[in-house]
Each structure stands twice: as C-alpha cells, then as structure tokens.
Short mmCIF file of C-alpha atoms and ligand atoms in Angstrom, two decimals:
data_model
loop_
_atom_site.label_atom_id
_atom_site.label_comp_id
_atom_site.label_asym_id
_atom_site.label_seq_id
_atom_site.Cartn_x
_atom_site.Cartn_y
_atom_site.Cartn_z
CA UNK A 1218 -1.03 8.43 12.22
CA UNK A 1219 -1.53 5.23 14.26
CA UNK A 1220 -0.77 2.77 11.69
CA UNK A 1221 -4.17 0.88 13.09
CA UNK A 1222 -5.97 3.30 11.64
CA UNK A 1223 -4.67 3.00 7.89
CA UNK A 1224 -6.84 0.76 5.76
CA UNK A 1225 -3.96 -1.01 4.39
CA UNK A 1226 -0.66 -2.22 5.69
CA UNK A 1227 2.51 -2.09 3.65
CA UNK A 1228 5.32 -4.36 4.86
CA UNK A 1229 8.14 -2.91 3.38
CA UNK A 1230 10.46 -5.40 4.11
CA UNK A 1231 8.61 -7.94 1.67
CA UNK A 1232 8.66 -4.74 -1.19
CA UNK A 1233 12.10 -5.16 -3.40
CA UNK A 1234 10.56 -2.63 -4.68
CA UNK A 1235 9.01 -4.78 -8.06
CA UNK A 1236 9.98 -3.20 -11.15
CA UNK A 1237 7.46 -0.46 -12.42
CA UNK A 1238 5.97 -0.52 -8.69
CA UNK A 1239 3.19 -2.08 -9.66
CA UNK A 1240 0.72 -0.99 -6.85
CA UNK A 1241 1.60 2.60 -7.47
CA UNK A 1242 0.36 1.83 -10.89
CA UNK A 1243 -2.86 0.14 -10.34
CA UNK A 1244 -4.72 2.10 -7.59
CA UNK A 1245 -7.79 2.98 -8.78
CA UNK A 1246 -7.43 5.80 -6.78
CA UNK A 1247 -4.54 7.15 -6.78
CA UNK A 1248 -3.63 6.64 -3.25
CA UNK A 1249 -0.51 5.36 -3.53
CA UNK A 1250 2.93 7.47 -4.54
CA UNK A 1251 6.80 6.66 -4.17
CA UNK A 1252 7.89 7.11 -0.80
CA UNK A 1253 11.30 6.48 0.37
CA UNK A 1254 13.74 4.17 -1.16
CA UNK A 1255 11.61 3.75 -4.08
CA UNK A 1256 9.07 2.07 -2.02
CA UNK A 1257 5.35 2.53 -1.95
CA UNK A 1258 3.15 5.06 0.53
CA UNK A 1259 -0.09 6.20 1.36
CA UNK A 1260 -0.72 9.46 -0.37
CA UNK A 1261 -3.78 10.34 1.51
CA UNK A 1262 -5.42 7.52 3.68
CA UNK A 1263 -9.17 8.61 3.29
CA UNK A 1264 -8.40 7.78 -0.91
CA UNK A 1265 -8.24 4.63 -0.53
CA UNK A 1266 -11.61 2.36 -0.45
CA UNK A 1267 -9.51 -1.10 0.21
CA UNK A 1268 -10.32 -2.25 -3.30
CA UNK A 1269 -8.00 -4.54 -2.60
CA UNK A 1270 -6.30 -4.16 -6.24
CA UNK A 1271 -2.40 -4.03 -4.86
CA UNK A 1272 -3.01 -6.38 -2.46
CA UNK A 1273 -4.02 -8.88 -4.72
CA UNK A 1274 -1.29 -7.58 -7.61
CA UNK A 1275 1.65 -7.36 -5.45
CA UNK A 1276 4.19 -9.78 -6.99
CA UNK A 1277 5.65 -9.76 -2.98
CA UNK A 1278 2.25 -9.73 -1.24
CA UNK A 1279 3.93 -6.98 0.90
CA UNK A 1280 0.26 -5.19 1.02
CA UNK A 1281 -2.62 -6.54 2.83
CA UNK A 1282 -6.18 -5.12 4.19
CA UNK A 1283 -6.68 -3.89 7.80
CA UNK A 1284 -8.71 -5.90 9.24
CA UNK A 1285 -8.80 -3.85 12.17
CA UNK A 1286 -10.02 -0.83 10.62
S1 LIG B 790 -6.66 -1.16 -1.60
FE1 LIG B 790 -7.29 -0.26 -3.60
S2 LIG B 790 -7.69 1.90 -3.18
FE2 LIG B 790 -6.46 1.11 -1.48
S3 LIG B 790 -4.32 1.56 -2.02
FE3 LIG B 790 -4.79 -0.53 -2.75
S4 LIG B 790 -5.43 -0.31 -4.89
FE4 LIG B 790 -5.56 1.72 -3.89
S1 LIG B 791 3.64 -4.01 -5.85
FE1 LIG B 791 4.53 -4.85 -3.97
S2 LIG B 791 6.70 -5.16 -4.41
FE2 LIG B 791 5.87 -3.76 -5.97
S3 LIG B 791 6.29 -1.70 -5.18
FE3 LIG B 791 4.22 -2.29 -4.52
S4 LIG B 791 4.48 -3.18 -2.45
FE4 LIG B 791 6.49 -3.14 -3.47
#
C-alpha cells in the first residue's frame, strides 16, 4: 500500500522500540501488532479511526497523523 494512503505514519527510526510497546497496548482498536524487530505495524489500515491515542502516548513521538489522508 502507498504509504500516503495509511492514516498514520510510523517512523521507525524514532521507535527503540519503548518497553511494553506502548502503542500496541493502547489502540483502542486494535490496529496495531508487533511487526519486525519488535517494532510496531498496521494490522489492518481501515481499523484505525486516527484517535490519535499512540501518537500522543508514544514516549519517541515516532507516530503521527496523515495529514494527507
Ligand atoms: S490513531 Fe488510534 S486507532 Fe489509529 S493506530 Fe493509533 S491508537 Fe489505534
Ligand atoms: S510507543 Fe513509540 S517507541 Fe513505543 S513501540 Fe510504539 S512507536 Fe515504538
């Protein structure tokens, strides 16, 4: 998928990962899952109604909102 069409962006070079991957924790949804290297991914983009809940938890701020989307 074009990754202008995901309604958030992950930067995973600002994601250590934290401890307990935190955004994994708090989605609402249940949109995000471990991905490679421990790190965070989109389980299914539709899921996710860019609460905004890991953007705004993310010790890192690796996760923002698409704006373009
Ligand atoms: S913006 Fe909200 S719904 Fe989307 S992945 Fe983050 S916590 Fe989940
Ligand atoms: S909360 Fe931030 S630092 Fe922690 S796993 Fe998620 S993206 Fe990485």
């Amino acid at each position: 998928m074009d990754k202008r069409e995901l309604p958030i962006i992950i930067d995973l070079t600002k994601c250590p990962p934290c401890s307990g991957q935190i955004c994994i924790g708090v989605c609402p949804q249940g949109a995000l899952e471990e991905g490679k290297n421990n790190k965070p991914q989109l389980t299914d983009a539709s899921e996710c109604t860019k609460c905004g809940v890991c953007v705004d938890l993310c010790p890192t701020k690796a996760i923002t909102i698409n704006q373009s989307k």
